[in-house]
Short mmCIF file of C-alpha atoms in Angstrom, two decimals:
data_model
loop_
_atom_site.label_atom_id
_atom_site.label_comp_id
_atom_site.label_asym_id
_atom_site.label_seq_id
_atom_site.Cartn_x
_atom_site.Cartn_y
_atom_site.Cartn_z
CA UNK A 1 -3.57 -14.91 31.50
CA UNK A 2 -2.60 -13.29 28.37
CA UNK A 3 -0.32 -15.34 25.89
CA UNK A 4 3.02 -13.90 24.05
CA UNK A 5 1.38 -14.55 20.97
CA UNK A 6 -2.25 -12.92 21.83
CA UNK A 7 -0.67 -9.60 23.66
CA UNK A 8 0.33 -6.29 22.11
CA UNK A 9 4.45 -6.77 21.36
CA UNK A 10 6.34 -4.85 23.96
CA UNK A 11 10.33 -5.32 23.14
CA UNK A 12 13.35 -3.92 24.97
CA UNK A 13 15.23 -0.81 23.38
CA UNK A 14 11.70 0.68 22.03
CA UNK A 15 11.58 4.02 21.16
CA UNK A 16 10.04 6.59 23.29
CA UNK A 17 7.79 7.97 20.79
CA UNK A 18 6.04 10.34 22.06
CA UNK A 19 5.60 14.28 20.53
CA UNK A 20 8.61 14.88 18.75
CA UNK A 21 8.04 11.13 16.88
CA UNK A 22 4.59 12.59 16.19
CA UNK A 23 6.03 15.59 14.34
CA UNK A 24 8.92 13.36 12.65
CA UNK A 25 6.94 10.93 11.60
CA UNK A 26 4.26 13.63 10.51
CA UNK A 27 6.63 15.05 8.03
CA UNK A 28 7.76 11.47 6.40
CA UNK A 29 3.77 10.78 5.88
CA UNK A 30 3.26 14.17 4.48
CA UNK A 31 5.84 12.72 1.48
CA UNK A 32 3.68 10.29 1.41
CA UNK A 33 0.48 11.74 1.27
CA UNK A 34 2.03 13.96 -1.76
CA UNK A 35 3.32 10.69 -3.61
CA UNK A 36 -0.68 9.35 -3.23
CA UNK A 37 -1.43 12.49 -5.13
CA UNK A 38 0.60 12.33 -7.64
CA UNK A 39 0.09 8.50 -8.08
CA UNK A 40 -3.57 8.79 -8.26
CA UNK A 41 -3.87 12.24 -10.88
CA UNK A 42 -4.57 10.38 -13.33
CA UNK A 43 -7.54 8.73 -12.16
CA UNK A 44 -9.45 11.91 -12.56
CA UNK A 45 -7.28 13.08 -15.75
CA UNK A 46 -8.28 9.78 -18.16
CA UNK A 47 -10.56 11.25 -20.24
CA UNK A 48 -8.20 14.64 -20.90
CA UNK A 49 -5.12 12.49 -21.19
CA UNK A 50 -7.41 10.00 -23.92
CA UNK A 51 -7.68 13.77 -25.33
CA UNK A 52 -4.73 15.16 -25.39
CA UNK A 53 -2.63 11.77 -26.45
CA UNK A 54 -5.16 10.81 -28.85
CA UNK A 55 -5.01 7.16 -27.61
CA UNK A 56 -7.15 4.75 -26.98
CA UNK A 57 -8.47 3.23 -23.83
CA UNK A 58 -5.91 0.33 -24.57
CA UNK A 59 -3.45 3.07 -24.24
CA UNK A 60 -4.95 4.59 -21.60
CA UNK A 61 -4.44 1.68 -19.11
CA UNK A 62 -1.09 1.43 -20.43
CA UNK A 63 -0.31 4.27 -18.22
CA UNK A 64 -1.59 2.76 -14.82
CA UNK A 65 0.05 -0.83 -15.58
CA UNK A 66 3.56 0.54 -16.13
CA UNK A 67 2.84 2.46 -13.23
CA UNK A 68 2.02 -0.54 -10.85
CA UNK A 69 5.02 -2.71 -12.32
CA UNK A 70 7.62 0.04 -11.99
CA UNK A 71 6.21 0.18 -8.33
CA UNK A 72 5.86 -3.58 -7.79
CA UNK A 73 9.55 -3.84 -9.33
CA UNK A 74 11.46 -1.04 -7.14
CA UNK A 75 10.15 -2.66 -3.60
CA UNK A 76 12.90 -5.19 -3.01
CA UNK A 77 15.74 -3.11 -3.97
CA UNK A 78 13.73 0.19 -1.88
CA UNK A 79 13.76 -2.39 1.25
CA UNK A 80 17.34 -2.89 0.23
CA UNK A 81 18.47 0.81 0.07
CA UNK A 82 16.83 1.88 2.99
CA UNK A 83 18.35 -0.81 5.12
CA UNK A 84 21.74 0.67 3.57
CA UNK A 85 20.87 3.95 3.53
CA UNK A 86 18.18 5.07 6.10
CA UNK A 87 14.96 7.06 5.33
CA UNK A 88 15.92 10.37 4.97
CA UNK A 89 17.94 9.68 2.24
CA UNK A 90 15.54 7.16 0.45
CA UNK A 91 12.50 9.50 1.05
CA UNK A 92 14.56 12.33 -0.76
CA UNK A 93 15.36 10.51 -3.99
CA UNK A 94 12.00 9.54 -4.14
CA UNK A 95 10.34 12.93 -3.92
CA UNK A 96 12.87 14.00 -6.36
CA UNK A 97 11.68 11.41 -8.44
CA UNK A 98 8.38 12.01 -8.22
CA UNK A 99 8.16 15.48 -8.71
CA UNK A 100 10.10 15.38 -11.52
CA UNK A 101 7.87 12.81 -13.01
CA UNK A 102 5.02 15.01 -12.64
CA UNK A 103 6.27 17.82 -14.29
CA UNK A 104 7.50 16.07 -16.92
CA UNK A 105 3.48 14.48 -16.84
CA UNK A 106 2.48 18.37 -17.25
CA UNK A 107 4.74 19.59 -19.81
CA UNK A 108 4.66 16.20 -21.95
CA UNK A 109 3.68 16.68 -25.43
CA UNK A 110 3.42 13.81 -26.56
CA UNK A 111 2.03 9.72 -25.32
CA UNK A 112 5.55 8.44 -25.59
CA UNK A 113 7.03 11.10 -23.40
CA UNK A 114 3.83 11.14 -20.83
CA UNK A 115 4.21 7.58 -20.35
CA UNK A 116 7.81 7.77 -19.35
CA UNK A 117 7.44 10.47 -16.92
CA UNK A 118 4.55 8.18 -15.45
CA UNK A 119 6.98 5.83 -14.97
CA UNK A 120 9.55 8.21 -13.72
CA UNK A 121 6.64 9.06 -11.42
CA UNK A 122 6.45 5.87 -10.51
CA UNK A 123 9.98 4.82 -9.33
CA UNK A 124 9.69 8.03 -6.92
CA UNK A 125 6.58 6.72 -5.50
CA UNK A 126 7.53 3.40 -5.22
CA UNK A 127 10.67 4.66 -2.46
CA UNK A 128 7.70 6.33 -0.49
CA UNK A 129 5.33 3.80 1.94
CA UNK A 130 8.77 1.87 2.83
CA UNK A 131 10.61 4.42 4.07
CA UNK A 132 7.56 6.02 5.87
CA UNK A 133 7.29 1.85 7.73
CA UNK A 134 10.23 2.22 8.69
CA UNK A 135 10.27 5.88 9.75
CA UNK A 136 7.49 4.32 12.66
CA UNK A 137 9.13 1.58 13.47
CA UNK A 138 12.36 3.81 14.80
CA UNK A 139 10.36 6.82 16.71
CA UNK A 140 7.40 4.55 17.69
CA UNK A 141 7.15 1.70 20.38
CA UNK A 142 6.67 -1.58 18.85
CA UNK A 143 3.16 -2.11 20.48
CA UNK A 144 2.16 0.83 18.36
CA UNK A 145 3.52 -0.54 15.32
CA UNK A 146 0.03 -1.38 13.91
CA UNK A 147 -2.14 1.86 14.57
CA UNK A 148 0.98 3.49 13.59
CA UNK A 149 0.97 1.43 9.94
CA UNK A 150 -2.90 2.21 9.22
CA UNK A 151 -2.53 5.78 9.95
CA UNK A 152 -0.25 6.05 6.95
CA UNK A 153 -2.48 3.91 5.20
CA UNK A 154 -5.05 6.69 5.89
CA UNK A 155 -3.02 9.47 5.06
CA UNK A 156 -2.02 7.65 1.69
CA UNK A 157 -6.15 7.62 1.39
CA UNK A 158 -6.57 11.11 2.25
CA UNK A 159 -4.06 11.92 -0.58
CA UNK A 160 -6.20 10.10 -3.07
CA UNK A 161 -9.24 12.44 -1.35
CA UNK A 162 -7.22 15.30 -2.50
CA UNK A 163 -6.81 14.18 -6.19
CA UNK A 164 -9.94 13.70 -6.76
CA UNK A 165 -12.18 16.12 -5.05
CA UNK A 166 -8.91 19.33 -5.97
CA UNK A 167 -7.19 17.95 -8.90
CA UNK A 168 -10.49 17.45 -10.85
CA UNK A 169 -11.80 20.84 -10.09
CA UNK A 170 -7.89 22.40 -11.12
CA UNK A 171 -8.04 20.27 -14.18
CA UNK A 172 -11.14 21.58 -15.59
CA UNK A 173 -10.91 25.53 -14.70
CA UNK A 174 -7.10 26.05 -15.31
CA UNK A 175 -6.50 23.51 -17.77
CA UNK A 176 -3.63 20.51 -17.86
CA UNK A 177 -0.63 22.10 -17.46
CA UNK A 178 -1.07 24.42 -15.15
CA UNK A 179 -2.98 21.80 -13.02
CA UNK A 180 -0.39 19.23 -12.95
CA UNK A 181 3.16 21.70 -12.95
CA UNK A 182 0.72 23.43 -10.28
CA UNK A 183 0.59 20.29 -8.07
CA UNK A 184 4.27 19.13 -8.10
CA UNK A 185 5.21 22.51 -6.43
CA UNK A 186 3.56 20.35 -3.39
CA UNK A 187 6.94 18.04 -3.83
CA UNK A 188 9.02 20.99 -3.80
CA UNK A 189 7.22 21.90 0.10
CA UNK A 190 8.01 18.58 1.39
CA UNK A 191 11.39 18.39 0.21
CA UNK A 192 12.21 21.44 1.64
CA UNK A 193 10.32 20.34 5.07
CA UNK A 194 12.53 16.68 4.75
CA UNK A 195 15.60 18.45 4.38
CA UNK A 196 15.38 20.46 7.12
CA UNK A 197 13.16 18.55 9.69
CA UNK A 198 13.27 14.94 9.20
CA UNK A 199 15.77 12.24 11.24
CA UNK A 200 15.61 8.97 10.69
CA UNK A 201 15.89 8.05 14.45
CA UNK A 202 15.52 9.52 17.87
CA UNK A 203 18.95 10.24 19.72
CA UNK A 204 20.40 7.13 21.36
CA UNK A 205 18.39 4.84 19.52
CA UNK A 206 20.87 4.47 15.86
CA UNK A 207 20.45 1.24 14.49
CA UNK A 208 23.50 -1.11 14.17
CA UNK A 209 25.99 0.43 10.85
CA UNK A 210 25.19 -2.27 8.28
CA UNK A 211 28.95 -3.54 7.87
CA UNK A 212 28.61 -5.76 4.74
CA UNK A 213 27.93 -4.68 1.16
CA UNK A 214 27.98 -6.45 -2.29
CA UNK A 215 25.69 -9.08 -4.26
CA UNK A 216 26.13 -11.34 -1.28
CA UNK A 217 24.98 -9.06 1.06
CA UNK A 218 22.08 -8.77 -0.69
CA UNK A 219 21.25 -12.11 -1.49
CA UNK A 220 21.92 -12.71 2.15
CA UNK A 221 18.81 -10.34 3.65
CA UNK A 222 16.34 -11.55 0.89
CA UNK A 223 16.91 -15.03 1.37
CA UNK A 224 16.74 -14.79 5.74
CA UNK A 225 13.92 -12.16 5.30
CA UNK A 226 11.82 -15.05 3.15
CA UNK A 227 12.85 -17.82 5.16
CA UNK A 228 10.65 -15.96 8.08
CA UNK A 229 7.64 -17.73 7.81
CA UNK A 230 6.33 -14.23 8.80
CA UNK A 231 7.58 -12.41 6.14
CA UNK A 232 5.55 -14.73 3.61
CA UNK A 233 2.70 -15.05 5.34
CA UNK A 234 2.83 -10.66 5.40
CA UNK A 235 2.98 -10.90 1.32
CA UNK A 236 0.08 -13.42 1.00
CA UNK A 237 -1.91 -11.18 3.28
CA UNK A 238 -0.86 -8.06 1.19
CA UNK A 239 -1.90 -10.45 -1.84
CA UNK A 240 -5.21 -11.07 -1.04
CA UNK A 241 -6.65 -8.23 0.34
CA UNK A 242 -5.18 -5.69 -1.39
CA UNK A 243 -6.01 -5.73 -4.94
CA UNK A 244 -10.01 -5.84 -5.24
CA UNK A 245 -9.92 -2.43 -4.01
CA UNK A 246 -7.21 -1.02 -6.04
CA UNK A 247 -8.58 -2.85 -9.51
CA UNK A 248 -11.83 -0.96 -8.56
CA UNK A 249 -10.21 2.14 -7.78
CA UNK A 250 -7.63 2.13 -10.15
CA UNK A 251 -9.23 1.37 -13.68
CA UNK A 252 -12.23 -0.81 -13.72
CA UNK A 253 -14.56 0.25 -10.87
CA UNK A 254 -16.01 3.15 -13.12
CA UNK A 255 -16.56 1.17 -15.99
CA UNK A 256 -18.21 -1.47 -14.05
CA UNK A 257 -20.84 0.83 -12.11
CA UNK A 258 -21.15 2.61 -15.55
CA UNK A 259 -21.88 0.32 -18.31
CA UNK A 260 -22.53 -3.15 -16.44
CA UNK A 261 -24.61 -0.96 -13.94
CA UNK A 262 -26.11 1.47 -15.72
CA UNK A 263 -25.18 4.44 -13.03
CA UNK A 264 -24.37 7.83 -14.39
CA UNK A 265 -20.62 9.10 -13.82
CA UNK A 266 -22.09 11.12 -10.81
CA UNK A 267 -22.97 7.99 -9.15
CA UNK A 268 -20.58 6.05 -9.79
CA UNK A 269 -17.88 8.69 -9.04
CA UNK A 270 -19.92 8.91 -5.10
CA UNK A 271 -19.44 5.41 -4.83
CA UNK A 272 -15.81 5.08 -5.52
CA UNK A 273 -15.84 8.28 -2.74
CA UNK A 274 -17.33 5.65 -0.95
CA UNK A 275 -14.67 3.37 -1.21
CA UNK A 276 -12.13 5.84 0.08
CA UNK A 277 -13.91 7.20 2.84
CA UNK A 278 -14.67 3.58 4.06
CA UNK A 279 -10.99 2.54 3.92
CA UNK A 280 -10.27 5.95 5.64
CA UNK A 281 -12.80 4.92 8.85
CA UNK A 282 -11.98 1.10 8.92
CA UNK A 283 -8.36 1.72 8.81
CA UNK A 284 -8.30 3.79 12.34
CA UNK A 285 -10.54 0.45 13.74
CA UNK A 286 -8.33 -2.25 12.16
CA UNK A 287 -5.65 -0.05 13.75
CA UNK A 288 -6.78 -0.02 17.56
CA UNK A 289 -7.57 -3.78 17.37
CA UNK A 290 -4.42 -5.74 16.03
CA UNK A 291 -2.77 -2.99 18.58
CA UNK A 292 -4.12 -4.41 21.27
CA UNK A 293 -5.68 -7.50 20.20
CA UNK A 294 -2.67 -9.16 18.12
CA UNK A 295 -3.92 -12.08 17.91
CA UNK A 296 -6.85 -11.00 15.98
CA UNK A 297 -4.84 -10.00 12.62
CA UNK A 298 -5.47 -12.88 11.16
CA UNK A 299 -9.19 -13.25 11.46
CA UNK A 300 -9.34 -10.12 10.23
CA UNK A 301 -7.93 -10.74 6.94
CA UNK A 302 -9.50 -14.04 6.71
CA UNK A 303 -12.57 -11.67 7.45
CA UNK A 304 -12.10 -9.17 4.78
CA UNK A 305 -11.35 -11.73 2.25
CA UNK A 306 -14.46 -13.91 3.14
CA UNK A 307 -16.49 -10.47 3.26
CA UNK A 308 -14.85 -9.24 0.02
CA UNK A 309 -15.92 -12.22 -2.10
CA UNK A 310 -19.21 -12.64 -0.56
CA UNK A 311 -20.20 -9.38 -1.71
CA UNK A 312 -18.84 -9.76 -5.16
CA UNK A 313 -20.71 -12.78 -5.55
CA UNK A 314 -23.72 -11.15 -4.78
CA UNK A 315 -23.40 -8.37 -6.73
CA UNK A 316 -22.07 -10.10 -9.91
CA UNK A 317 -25.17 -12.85 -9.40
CA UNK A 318 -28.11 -11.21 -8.58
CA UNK A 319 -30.99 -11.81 -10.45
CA UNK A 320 -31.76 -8.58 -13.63
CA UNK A 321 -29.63 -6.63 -15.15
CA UNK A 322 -28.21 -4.54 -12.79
CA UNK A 323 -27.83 -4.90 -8.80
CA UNK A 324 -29.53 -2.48 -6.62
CA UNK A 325 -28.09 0.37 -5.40
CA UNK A 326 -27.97 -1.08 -1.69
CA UNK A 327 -25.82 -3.77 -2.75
CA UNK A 328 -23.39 -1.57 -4.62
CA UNK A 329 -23.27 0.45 -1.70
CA UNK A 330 -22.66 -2.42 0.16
CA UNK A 331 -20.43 -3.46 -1.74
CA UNK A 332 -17.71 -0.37 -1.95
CA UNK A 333 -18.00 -0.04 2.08
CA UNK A 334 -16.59 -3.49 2.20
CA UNK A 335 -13.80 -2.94 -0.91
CA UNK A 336 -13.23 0.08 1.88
CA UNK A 337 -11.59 -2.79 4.29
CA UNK A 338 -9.38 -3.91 1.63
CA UNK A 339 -6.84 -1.29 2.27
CA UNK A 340 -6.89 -1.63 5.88
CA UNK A 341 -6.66 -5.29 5.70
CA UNK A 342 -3.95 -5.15 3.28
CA UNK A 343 -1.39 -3.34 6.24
CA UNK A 344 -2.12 -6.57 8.19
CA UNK A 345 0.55 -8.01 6.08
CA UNK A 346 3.35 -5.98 7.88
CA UNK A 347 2.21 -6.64 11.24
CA UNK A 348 3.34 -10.27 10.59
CA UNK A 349 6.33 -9.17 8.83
CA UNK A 350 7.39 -6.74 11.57
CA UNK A 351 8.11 -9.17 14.40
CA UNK A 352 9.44 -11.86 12.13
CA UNK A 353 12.82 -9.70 11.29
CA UNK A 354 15.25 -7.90 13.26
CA UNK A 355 15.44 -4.10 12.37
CA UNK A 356 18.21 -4.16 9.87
CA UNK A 357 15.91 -6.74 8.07
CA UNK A 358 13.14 -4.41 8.07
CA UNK A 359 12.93 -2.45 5.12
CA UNK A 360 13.86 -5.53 2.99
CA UNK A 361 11.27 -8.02 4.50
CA UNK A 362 8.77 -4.92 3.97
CA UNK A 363 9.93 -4.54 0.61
CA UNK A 364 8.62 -8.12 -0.12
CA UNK A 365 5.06 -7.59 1.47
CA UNK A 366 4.28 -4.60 -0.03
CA UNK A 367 5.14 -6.78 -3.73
CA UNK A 368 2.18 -9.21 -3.61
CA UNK A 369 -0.85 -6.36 -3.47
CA UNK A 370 0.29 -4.84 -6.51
CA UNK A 371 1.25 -8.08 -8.56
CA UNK A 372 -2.31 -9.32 -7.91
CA UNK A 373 -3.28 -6.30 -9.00
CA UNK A 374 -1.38 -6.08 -12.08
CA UNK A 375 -2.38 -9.56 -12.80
CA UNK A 376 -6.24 -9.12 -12.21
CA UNK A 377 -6.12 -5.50 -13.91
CA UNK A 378 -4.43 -7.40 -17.04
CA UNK A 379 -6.61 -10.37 -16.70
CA UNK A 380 -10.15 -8.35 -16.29
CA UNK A 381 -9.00 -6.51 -19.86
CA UNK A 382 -8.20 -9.93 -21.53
CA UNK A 383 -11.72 -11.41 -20.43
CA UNK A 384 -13.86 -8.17 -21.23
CA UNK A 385 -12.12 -8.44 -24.97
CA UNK A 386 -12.54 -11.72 -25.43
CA UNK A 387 -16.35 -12.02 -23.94
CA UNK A 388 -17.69 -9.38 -25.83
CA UNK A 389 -17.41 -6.60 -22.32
CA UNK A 390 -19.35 -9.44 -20.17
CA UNK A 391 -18.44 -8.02 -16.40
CA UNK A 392 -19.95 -10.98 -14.82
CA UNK A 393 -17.09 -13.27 -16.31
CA UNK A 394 -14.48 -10.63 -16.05
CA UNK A 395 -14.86 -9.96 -12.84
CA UNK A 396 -14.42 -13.77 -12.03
CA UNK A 397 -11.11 -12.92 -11.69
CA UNK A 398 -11.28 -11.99 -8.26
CA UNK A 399 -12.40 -14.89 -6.88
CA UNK A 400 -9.11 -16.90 -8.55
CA UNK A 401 -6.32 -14.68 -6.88
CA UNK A 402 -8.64 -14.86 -3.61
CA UNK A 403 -8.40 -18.45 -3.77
CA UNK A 404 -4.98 -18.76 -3.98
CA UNK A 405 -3.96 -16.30 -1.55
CA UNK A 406 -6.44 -17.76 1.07
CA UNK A 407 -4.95 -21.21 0.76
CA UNK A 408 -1.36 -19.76 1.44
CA UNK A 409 -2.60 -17.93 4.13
CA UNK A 410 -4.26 -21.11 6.25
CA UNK A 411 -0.71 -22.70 5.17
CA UNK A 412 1.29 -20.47 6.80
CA UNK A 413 -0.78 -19.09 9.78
CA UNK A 414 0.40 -21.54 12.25
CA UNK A 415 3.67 -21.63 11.86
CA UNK A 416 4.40 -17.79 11.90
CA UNK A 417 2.61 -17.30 14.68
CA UNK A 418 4.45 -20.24 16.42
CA UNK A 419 7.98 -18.59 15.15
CA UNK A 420 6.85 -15.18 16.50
CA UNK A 421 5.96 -16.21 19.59
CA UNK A 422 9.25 -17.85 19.84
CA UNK A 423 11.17 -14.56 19.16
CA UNK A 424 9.32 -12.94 21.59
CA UNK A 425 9.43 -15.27 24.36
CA UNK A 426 13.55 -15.25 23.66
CA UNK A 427 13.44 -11.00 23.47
CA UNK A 428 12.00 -11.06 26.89
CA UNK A 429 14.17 -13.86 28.46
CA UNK A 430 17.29 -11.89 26.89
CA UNK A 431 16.42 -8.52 28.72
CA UNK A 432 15.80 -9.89 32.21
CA UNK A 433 19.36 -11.45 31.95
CA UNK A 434 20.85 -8.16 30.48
CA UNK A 435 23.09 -6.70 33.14
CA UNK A 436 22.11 -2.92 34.57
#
């Protein structure tokens, strides 16, 4: 016998799905995919932006910290709006957004100017992965809520595929502007698709008109969307796994393979390929399990976390100067489940709210992987300036945030899955007394 709490979530009123969800859905990813892109250009544009700015590497990081705190910033009020205001609508004043910023990122001509249009940039991106949740959660059945949430996941890592195997190569033979102006005409293709393809829900499936508006309102759907121990036990998830990956990916995994390492850039840059293309894989099997083994979502974080710092320890301890290149390899396939692990989060949120609580009580999951990252990306800085660039120490970081995150994680386990099963016992009960 299966329990509620163990078997795939199967709720009355799902959406068909089905192909036309498959081509929706498709097109709300694709905005997605482009906002990766964009959000991830400057990865392979540091050195030419160091150039062209004439800034430091202070300076330099300057540009992806605004960028994670805008994005951190906008996702409870983006939960907000696209409970008031549906996806389509969301989705289109964040590709605005975002293509604007990076044109703005290609033209700039000076640090002042490039680091507002990053942040410009970075308000449009931050409207993106929310509406694209919530996009799946009206054209998809809820059991395939979970493949459905990794696939984006994957799409977002295909994105960051694209800048840096395409942008890099555009960069270098036709020069900054016409590499960056060049890539925002992509934002001008999927607003065009949006406009003219996109619904935010299948026919006879609308969601209930949000009737209430104001500061109350408001205050109203963050405070029930928190009090679901689901919701926080989703952004402590998100917390955790998240940000070792995206610290590594971000700003500091270069650095580390190149000068605590000793790697050339070639290397290096293979492994942080690495990375992706492990996050890419991992995602579709994290996907097919918590869809049809739910009660295995939260040994799989508590897995990825455990594997996460085990390798980090290794790596950061082992006995010479630098680890071998087995263990660094070993190392980025397992940052690869960070990502993966990461969309765990909203597969606890998910069930915990009803759909006009989605986008906020997504809003708040998708916070906690970027403030850890923020706050290990600052943090790593501090330590390498005030330890004379000692990684080992640095790094240590990790292991803190992990800490705390795990510990709110085995807090809250229990009783979300208890409240969860709850709901769903209650959802069933409800539609075998529902009249025909």
């Amino acid at each position: 016998m299966v329990s509620a709490a163990s078997a795939p979530v199967s709720l009355p009123g799902d959406p068909p799905g089905g192909r036309k969800a498959v081509l929706v859905w498709g097109i709300g990813v694709s905005v997605y995919f482009v906002a990766v892109i964009f959000r991830t250009s400057l990865g392979v544009a540091g050195l030419d932006a160091a150039d062209r700015f004439h800034v430091n590497a202070s300076a330099l990081s300057t540009f992806s910290i605004l960028q994670l705190l805008v994005y951190a910033g906008m996702q409870i009020p983006v939960g907000l709006m696209v409970d008031r205001l549906g996806t389509k609508k969301v989705l289109t004043i964040g590709v605005v957004l975002f293509t604007l910023g990076q044109l703005g990122f290609a033209f700039s001509p000076s640090y002042a100017m490039a680091l507002a249009s990053r942040a410009l940039l970075g308000c449009g991106d931050a409207l993106t992965f929310i509406s694209v949740l919530r996009l799946g959660t009206r054209w998809f059945p809820a059991r395939r809520g979970p493949l459905v949430a990794q696939l984006a996941g994957l799409v977002g890592m295909a994105g960051n595929l694209v800048s840096t195997l395409v942008l890099a190569r555009l960069l270098h033979s036709v020069g900054w502007t016409a590499a960056f102006a060049g890539s925002a005409l992509c934002g001008v293709v999927v607003l065009v698709l949006m406009t003219l393809f996109l619904k935010d829900h299948p026919e006879g499936h609308e969601p209930e008109p949000v009737r209430h508006t104001g500061g109350a309102f408001v205050r109203k759907q963050i405070a029930l969307s928190w009090r679901e121990p689901g919701t926080r036990l989703g952004l402590w998830v998100h917390f955790t796994t998240q940000f070792p990956a995206m610290v590594f990916l971000l700003l500091w995994g270069l650095p580390f393979l190149v000068e605590a390492q000793g790697l050339s850039r070639g290397s290096a840059g293979a492994l942080l390929t690495l990375v992706v293309l492990s996050n890419m894989v991992i995602g579709l099997v994290y996907g097919q399990i918590v869809a049809r083994h739910h009660a295995a979502r939260t040994p799989l974080a508590i897995g990825t976390v455990t594997a996460t710092a085990v390798m980090w320890a290794a790596t950061l301890h082992y006995p010479g100067d630098h680890a071998p290149m087995w263990l660094l390899i070993a190392l980025c396939t397992v940052l690869g489940a960070c990502g993966p692990a990461s969309m765990i989060g909203f597969d606890f949120a998910r069930p915990a709210n009803p759909p006009e609580r989605q986008g906020t009580a997504s809003g708040i999951v998708n916070m906690g992987g970027f403030i850890a990252s923020m706050t290990t990306l600052l943090a790593i800085g501090v330590l390498l300036d005030a330890t004379g660039d000692n990684y080992r120490i640095a790094f240590s970081a990790v292991f803190v945030l992990e800490a705390i995150g795990l510990s709110q994680i085995l807090r809250l386990r229990t009783r979300a899955v208890r409240r969860e099963r709850e709901r769903l016992v209650a959802s069933r009960v409800e539609a075998v007394h529902v009249p025909v």
